[in-house]
Short mmCIF file of C-alpha atoms and ligand atoms in Angstrom, two decimals:
data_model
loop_
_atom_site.label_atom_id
_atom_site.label_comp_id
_atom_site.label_asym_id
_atom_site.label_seq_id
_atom_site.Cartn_x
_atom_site.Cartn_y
_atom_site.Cartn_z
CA UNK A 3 -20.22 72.30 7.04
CA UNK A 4 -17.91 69.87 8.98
CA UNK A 5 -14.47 71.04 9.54
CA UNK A 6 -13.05 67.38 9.66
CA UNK A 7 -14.67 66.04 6.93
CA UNK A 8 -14.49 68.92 4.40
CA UNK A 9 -11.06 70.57 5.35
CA UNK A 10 -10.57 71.02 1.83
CA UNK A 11 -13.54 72.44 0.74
CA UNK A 12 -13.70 74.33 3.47
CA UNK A 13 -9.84 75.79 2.53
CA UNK A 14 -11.29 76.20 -0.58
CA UNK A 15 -13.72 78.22 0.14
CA UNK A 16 -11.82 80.37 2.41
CA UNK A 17 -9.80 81.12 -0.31
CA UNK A 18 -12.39 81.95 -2.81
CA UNK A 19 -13.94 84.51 -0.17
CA UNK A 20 -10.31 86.49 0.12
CA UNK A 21 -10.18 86.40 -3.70
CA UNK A 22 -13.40 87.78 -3.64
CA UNK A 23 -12.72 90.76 -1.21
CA UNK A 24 -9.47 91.38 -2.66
CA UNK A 25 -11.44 91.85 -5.95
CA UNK A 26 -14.37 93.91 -4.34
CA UNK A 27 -11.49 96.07 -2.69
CA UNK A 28 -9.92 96.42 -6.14
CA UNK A 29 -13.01 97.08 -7.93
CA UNK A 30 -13.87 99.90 -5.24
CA UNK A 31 -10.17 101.42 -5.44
CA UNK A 32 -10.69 101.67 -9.26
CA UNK A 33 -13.82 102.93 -9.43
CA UNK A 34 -13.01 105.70 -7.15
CA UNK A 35 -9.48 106.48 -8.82
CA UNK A 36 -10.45 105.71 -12.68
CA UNK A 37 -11.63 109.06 -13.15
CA UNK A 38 -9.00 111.05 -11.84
CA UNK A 39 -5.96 108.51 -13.27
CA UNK A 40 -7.54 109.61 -17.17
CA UNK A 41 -7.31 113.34 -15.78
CA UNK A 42 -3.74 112.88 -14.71
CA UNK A 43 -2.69 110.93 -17.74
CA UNK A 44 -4.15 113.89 -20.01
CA UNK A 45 -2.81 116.88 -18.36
CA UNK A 46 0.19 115.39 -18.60
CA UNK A 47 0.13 115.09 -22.00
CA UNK A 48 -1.05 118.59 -22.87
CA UNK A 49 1.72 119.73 -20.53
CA UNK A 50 4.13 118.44 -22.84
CA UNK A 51 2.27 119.79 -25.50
CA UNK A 52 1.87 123.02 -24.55
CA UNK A 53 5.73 123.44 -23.46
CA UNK A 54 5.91 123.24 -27.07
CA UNK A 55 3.55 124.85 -28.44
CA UNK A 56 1.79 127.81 -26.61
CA UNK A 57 -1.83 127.51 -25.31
CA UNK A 58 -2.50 130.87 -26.87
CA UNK A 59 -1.33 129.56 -30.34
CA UNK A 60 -4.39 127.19 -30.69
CA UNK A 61 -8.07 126.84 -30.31
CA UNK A 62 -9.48 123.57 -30.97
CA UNK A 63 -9.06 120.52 -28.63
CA UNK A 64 -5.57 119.39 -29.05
CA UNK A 65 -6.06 116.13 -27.49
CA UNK A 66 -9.10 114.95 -29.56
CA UNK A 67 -7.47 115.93 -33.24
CA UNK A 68 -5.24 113.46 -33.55
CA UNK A 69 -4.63 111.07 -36.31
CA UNK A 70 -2.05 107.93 -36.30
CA UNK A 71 0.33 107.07 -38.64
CA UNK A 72 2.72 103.77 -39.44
CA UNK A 73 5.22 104.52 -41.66
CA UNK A 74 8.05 102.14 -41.22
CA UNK A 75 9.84 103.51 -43.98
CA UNK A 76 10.10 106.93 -42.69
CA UNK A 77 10.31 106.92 -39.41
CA UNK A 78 12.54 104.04 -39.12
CA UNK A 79 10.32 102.77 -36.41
CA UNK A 80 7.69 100.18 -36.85
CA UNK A 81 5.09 102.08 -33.64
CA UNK A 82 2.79 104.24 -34.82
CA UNK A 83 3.44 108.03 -34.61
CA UNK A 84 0.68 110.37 -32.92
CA UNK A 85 0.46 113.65 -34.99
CA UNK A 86 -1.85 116.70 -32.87
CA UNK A 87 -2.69 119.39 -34.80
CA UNK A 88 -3.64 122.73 -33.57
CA UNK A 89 -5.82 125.10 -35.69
CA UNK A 90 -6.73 128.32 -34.76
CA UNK A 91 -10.65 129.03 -35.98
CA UNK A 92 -10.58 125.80 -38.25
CA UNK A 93 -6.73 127.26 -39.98
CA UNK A 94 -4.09 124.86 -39.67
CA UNK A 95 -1.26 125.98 -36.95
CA UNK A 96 1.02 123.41 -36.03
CA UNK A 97 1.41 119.40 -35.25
CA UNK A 98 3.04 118.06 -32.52
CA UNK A 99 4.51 114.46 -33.71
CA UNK A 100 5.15 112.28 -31.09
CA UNK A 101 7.91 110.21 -32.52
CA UNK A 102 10.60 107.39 -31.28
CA UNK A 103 13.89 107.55 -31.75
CA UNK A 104 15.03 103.55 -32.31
CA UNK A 105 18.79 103.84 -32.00
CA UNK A 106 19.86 105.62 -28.33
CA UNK A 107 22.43 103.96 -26.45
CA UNK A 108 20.02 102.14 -24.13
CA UNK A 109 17.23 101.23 -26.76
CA UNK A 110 14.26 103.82 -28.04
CA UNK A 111 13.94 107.81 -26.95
CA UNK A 112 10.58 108.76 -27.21
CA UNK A 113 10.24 112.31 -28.70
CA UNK A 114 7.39 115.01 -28.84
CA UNK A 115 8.47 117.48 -31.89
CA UNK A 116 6.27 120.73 -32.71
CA UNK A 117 6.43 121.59 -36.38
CA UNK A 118 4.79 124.93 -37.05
CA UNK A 119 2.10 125.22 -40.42
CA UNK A 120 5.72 126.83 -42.47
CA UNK A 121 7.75 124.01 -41.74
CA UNK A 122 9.97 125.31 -38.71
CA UNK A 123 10.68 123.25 -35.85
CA UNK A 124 8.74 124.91 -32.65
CA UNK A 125 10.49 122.71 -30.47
CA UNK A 126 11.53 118.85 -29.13
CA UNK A 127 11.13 117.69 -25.77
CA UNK A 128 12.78 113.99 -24.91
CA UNK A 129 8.81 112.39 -23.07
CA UNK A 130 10.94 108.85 -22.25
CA UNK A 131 14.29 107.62 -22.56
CA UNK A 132 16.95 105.20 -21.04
CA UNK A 133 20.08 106.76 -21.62
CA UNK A 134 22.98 106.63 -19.40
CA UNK A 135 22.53 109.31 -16.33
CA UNK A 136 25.56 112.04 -16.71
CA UNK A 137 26.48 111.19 -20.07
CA UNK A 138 23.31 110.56 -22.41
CA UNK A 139 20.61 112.44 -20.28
CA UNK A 140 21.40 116.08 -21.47
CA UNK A 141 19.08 115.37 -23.99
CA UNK A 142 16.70 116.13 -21.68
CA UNK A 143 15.69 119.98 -21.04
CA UNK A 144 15.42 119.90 -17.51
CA UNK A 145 19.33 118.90 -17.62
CA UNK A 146 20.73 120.82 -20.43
CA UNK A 147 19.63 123.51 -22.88
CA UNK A 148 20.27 121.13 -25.94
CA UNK A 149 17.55 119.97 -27.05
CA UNK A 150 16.27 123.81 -27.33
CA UNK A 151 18.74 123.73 -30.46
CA UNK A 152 16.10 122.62 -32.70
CA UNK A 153 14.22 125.42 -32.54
CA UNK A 154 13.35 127.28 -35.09
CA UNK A 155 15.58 125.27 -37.94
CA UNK A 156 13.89 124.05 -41.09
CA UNK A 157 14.53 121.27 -43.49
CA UNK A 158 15.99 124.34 -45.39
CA UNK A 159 18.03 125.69 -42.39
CA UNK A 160 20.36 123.93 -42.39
CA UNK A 161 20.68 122.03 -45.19
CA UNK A 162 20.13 118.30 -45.24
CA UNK A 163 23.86 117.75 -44.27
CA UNK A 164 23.57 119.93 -41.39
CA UNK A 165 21.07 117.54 -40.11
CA UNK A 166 23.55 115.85 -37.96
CA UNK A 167 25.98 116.36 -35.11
CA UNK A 168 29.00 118.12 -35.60
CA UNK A 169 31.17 114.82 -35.06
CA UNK A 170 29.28 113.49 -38.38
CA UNK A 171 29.68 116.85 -40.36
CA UNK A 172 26.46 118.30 -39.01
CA UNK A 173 25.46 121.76 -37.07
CA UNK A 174 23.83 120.20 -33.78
CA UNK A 175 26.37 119.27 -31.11
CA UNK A 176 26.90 116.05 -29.21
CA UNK A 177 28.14 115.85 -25.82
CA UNK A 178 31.32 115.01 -24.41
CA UNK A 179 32.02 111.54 -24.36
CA UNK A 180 28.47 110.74 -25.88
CA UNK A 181 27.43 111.08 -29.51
CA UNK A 182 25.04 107.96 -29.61
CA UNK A 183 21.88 109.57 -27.66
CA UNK A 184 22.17 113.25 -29.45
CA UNK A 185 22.87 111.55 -32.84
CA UNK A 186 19.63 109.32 -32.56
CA UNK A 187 17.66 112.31 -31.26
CA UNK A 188 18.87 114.39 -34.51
CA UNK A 189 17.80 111.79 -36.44
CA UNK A 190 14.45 111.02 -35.43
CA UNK A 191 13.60 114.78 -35.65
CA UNK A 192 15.20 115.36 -39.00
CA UNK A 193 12.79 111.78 -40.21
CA UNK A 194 9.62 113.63 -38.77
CA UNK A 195 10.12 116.83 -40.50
CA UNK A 196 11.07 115.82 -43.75
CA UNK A 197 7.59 113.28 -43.41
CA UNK A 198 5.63 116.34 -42.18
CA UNK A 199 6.83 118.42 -44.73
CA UNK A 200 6.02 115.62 -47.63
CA UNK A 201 2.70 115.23 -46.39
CA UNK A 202 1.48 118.70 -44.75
CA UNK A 203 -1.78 118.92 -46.93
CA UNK A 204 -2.93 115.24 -45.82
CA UNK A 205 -1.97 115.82 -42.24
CA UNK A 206 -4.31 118.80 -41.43
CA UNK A 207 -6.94 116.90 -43.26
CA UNK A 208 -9.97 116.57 -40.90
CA UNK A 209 -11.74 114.18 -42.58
CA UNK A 210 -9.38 111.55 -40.91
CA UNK A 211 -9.98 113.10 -37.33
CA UNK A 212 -10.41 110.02 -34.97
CA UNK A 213 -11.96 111.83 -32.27
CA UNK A 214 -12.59 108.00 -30.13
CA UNK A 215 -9.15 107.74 -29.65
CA UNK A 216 -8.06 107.19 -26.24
CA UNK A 217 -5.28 109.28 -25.50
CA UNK A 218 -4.79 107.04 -22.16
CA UNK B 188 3.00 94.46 26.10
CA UNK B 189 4.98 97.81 25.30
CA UNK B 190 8.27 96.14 26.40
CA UNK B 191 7.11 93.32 23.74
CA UNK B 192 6.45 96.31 21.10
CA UNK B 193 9.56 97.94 22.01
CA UNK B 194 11.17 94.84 20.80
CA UNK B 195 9.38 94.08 17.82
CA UNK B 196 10.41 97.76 16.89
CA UNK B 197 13.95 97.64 17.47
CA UNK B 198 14.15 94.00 15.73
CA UNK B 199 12.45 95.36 12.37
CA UNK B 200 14.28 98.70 12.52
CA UNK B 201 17.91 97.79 13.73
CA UNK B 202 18.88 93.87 14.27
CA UNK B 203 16.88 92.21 11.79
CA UNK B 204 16.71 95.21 9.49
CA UNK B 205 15.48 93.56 6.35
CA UNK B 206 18.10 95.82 4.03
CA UNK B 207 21.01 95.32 6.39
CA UNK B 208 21.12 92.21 8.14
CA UNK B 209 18.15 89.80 6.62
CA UNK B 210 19.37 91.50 2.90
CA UNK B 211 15.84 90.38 1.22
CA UNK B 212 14.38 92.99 -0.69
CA UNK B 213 17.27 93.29 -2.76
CA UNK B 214 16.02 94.01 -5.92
CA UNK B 215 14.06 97.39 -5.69
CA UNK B 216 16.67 98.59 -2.92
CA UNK B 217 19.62 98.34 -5.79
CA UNK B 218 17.01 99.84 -8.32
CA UNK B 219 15.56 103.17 -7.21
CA UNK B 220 17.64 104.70 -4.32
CA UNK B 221 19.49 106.46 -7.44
CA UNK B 222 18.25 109.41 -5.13
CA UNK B 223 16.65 110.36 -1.83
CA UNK B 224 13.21 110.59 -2.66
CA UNK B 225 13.04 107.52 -5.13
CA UNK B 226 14.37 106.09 -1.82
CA UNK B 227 11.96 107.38 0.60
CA UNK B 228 9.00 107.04 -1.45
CA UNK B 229 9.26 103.76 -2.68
CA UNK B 230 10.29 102.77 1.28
CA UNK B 231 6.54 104.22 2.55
CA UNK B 232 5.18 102.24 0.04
CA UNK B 233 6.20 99.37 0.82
CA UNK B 234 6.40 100.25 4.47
CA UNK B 235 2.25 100.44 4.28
CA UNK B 236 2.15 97.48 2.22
CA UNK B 237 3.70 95.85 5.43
CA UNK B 238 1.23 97.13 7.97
CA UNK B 239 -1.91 96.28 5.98
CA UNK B 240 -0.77 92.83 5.24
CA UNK B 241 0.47 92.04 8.51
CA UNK B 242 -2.78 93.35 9.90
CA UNK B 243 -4.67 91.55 7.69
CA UNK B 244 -3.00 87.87 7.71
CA UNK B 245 -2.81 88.50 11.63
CA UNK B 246 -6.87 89.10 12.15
CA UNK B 247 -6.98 85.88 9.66
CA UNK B 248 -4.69 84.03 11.18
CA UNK B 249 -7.41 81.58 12.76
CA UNK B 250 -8.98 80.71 10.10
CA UNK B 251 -5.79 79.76 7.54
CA UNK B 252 -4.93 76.65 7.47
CA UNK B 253 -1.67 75.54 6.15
CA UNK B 254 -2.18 74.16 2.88
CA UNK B 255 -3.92 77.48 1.59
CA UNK B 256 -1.71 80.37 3.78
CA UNK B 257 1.36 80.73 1.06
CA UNK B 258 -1.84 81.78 -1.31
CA UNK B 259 -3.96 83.66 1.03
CA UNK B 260 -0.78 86.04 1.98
CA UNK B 261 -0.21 86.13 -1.80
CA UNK B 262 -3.81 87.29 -2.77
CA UNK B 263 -3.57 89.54 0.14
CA UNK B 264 -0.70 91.04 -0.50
CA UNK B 265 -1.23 91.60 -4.19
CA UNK B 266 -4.79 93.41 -3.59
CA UNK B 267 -2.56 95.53 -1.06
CA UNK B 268 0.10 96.47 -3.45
CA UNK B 269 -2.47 97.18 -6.26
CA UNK B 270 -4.49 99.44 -4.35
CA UNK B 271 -1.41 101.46 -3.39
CA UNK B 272 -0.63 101.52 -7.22
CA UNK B 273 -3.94 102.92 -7.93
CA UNK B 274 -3.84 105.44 -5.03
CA UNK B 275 -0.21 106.81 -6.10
CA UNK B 276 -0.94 106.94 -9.73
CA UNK B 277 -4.08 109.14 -9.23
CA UNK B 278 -2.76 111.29 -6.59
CA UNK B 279 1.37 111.78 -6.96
CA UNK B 280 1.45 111.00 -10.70
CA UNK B 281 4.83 112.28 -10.81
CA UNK B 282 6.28 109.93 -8.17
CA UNK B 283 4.30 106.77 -10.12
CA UNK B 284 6.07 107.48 -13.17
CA UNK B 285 9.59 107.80 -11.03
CA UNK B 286 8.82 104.29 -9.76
CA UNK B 287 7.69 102.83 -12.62
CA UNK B 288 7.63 99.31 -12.53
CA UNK B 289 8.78 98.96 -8.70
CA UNK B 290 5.48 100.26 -7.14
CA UNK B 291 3.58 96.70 -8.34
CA UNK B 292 7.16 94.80 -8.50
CA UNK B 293 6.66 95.59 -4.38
CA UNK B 294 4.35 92.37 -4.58
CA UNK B 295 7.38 90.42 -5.17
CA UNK B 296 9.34 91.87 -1.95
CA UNK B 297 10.12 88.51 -0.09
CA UNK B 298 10.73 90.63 3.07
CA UNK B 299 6.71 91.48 2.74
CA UNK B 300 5.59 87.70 2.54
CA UNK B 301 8.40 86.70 5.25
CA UNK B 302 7.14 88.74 7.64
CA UNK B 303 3.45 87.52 6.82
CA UNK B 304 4.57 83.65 7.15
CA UNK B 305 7.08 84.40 10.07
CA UNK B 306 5.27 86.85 12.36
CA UNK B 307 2.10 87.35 11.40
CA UNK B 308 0.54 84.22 11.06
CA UNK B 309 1.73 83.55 14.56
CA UNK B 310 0.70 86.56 16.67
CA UNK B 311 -2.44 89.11 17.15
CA UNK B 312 -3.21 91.93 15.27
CA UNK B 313 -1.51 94.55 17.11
CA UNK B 314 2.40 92.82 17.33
CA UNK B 315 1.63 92.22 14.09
CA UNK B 316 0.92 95.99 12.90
CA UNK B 317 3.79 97.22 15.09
CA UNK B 318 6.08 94.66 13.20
CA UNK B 319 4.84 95.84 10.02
CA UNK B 320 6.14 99.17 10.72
CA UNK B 321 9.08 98.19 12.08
CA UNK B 322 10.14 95.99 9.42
CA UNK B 323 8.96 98.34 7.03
CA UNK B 324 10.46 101.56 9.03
CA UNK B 325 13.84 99.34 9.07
CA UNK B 326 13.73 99.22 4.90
CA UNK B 327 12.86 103.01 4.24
CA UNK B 328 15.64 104.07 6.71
CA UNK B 329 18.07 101.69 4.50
CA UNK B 330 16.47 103.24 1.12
CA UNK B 331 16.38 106.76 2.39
CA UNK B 332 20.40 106.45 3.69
CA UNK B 333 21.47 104.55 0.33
CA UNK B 334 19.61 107.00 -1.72
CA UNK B 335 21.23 110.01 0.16
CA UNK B 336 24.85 108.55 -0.81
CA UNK B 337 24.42 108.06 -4.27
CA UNK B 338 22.90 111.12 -4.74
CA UNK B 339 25.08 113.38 -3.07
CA UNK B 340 28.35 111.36 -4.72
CA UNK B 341 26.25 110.62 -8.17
CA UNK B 342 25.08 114.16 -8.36
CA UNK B 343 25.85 116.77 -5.42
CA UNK B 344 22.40 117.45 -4.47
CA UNK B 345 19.99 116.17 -1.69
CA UNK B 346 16.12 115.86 -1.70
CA UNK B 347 16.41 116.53 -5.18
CA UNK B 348 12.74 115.84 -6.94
CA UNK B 349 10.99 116.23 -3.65
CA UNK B 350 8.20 118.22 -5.12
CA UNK B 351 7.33 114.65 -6.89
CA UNK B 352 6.22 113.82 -3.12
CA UNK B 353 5.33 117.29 -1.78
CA UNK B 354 4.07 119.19 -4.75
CA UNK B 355 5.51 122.81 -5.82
CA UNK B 356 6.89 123.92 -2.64
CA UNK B 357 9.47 120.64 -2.77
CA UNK B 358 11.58 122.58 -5.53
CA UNK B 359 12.49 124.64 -2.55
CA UNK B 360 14.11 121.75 -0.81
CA UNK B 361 16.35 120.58 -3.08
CA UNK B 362 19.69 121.29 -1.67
CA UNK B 363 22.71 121.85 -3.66
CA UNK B 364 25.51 120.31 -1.72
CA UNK B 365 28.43 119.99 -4.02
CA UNK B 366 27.71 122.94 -6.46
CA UNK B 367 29.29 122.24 -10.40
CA UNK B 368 29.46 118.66 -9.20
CA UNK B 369 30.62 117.18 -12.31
CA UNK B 370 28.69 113.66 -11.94
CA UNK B 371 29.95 110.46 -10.68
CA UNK B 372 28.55 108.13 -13.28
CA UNK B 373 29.32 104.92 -11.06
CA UNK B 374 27.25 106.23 -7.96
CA UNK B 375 24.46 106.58 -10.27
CA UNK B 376 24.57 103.16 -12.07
CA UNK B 377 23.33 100.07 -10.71
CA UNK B 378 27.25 98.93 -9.41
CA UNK B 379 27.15 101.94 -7.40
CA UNK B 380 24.04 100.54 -5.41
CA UNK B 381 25.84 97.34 -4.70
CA UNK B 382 29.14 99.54 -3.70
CA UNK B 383 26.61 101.68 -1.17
CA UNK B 384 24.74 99.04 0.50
CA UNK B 385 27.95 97.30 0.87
CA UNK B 386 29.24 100.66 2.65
CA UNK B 387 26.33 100.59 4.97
CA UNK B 388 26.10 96.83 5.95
CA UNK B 389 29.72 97.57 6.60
CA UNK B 390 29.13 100.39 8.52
CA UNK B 391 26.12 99.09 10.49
CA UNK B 392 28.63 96.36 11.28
CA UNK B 393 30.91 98.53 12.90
CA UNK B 394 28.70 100.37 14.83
CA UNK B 395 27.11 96.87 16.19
CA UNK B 396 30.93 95.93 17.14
CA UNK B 397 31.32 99.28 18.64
CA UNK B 398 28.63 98.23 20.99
CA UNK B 399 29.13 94.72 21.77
CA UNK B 400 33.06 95.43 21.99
CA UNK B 401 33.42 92.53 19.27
CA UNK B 402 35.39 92.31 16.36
CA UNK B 403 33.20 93.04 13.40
CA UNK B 404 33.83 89.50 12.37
CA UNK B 405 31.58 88.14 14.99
CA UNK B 406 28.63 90.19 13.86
CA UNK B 407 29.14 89.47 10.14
CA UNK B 408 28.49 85.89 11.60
CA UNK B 409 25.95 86.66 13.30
CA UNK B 410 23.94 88.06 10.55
CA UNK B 411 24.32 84.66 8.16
CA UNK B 412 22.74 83.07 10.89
CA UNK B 413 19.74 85.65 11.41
CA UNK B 414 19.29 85.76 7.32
CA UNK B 415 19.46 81.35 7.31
CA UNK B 416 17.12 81.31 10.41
CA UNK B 417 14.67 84.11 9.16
CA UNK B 418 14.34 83.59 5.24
CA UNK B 419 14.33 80.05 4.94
CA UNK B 420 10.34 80.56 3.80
CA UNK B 421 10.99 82.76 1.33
C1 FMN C 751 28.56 102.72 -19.20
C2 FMN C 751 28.51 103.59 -20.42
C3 FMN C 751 27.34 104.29 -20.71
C4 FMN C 751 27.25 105.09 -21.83
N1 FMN C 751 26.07 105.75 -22.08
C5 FMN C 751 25.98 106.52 -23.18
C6 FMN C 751 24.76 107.20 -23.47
O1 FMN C 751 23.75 107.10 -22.74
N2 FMN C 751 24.69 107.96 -24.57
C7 FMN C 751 25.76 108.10 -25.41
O2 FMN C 751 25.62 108.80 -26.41
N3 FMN C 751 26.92 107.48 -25.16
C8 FMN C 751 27.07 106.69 -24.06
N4 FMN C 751 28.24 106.06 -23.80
C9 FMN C 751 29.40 106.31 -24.68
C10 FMN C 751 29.30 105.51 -25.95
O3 FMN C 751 29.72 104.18 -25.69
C11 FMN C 751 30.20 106.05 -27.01
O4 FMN C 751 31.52 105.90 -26.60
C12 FMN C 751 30.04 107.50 -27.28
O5 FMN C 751 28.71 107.83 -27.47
C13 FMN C 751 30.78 107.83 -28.55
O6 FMN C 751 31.11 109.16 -28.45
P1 FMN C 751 32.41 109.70 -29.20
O7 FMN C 751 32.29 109.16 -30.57
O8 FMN C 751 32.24 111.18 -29.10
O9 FMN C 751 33.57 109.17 -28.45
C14 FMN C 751 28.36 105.23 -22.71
C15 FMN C 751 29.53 104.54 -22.40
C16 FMN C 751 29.63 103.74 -21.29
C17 FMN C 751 30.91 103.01 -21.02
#
């Protein structure tokens, strides 16, 4: 090819052939990371599970029985909620609802809440939020002990007025100086138990396992 | 050839230090030196991202002609950054999900294309690679020191989350330096970034006059030139 006459094609090409590499390089990367980016992605996820619920608790494969659900109406939250349910030898233990919280102070909290087969809250752990460092983020365990206030309280203890913080008449308290993040938090729980406890039969039902999903 | 490097060093590191003096860069330096290691490892990740482009727009220099080297850096530098996304999300998965959205918003560093338009393209690999580092070495040392002050005011701790970068043993490094610090909400928001790298430009200033027995006025000038003479590409 002659550099004078073709400069542009010759650009041209030059440019498709780093494309090209860049894309081969990319493809390579991928190929040798894909694998262990899935792995990572899923033990993270049954980390968070497991905080909840213990490993010893449960013997099928928490990951693959999992069903969706979109119920705007209950949830106040148009996303689809991803319910996990543990059986031990085929009996229904627990789910573990992965549910978002719409109204924090900075936009959504996402929430993983652990309902045990009676109807008792195993636990909550905040798995995303935005909240304001210092006055919101207590909600998370690793920087306060409040979220570990859930456990073990029912739609029957307390009451459904005690489903609240204490500023709103409730039992759960907020933090100094911020009621918007553990108000929102209280909520969303208090949604996805009284849901779970409407619909516990359907829930454990296997016959709408999804076992394809990709929990990615 | 090693006073040459010496130079190229001491001009990414210290006078043209992109954070500092050249203030591209901007963006993730105000978003994730909320603490130390945020700092640090976002700064090695984009201090890499500088060596391999450099390298690579240097041993291609040649063959680029003008018309097609804006795109050629940018392809470049995007397969760069991409592979460095794929390499920290399989192996410090913790760190990736610290970063978030800055490890592939690295692409859209201006210091990283500057340095491939202004240096690069214009000398051999090896200059080139060294400059890299520098430049990038000058960033992660602004990150790193920026992340250390709003984390000690913001919080009272140091190195806290190192075992994000280090694994399990990196809880032991954590250190408490104010204990029952009560939190310094500003430090911690995004005006307290702008508040700290103000701190440090001012400080770097200082020191500079220190040295060249100048007011600080004269350096302050001296920088609007560097950043009008060394950006105008970007
Ligand atoms: C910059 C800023 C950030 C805030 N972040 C939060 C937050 O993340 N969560 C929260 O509940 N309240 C936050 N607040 C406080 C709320 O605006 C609100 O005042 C508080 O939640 C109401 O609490 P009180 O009714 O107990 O006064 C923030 C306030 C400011 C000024």
């Amino acid at each position: 090819m002659n550099n004078s006459t073709h400069p542009v094609l010759r650009s041209g090409l030059l440019l498709g052939l780093i494309a090209l590499l860049g894309t081969a390089l990319l493809a390579g990367v991928n190929e040798l990371t894909h694998e262990r980016i899935a792995e990572q992605e899923k033990r993270r996820i049954l980390q968070q599970l497991n905080a909840i619920l213990p490993v010893a608790s449960y013997n099928n494969n928490l990951l693959e029985d999992v069903i969706e659900i979109t119920d705007e109406a209950s949830f106040h939250h148009p996303a689809p909620v991803t319910v996990y349910r543990a059986r031990k030898d085929d009996q229904p233990v627990a789910v573990l609802m992965a549910v978002t919280a719409p109204d924090g102070y900075n936009g959504a909290i996402r929430l993983l809440a652990g309902f045990d087969h009676s109807g008792s809250v195993l636990g909550v752990r905040v798995v995303a939020h935005r909240e304001t460092p210092g006055l919101g983020d207590p909600i998370e365990v690793e920087k306060s002990d409040w979220i570990l206030s859930f456990m073990n309280k029912s739609l029957l203890d307390p009451q459904a007025e005690g489903w609240a913080v204490k500023r709103d008449g409730g039992q759960f308290d907020q933090f100094t100086g911020a009621t918007i993040s553990p108000r929102a938090v209280v909520k969303a729980v208090h949604n996805a138990l009284v849901y779970f406890d409407a619909n516990r039969q359907s829930l454990f039902d296997t016959s709408a396992t999804n076992p394809e999903r990709d929990n990615g | 050839m090693a006073e040459q490097l010496k130079n190229i060093l001491l001009d990414g590191a210290w006078r043209q230090n992109t954070g500092l003096v050249v203030l591209l860069g901007l963006c993730p330096l105000l978003a994730v030196t909320n603490t130390l290691i945020n700092g640090l490892a976002l700064g090695l990740a984009t201090m890499l991202t500088l060596m391999v482009s450099n390298l690579s727009v240097s041993a291609l220099r040649g063959l680029l002609r003008p018309e097609i080297r804006i795109p050629a850096f940018v392809l470049i530098i995007a397969s760069v950054v991409t592979v460095i996304e794929l390499l920290m999300h399989a192996y410090f998965y913790d760190l990736f999900r610290a970063l978030g959205i800055f490890i592939p918003l690295i692409v859209t560093n201006c210091a990283i294309i500057g340095r491939a338009e202004a240096f690069a393209s214009r000398h051999g690999p090896l200059p080139s690679l060294m400059d890299g580092f520098a430049t990038g070495l000058g960033f992660c040392i602004t990150l790193v020191l920026l992340g250390a002050l709003r984390e000690l005011t913001g919080q009272g701790t140091l190195l806290a989350g190192a075992e994000m970068l280090l694994g399990d043993w990196g809880n032991y490094l954590t250190l408490t330096i104010i204990p029952e610090h009560p939190g310094f909400l500003l430090a911690m928001l995004p005006p307290g970034a702008f508040f700290g790298l103000a701190l440090l430009i001012a400080a770097r200033n200082a020191l500079q006059a220190d040295k060249a027995g100048k007011p600080a006025q004269a350096v302050s000038n001296l920088s609007a030139e560097n950043l009008v003479g060394n950006s105008h590409e970007t």
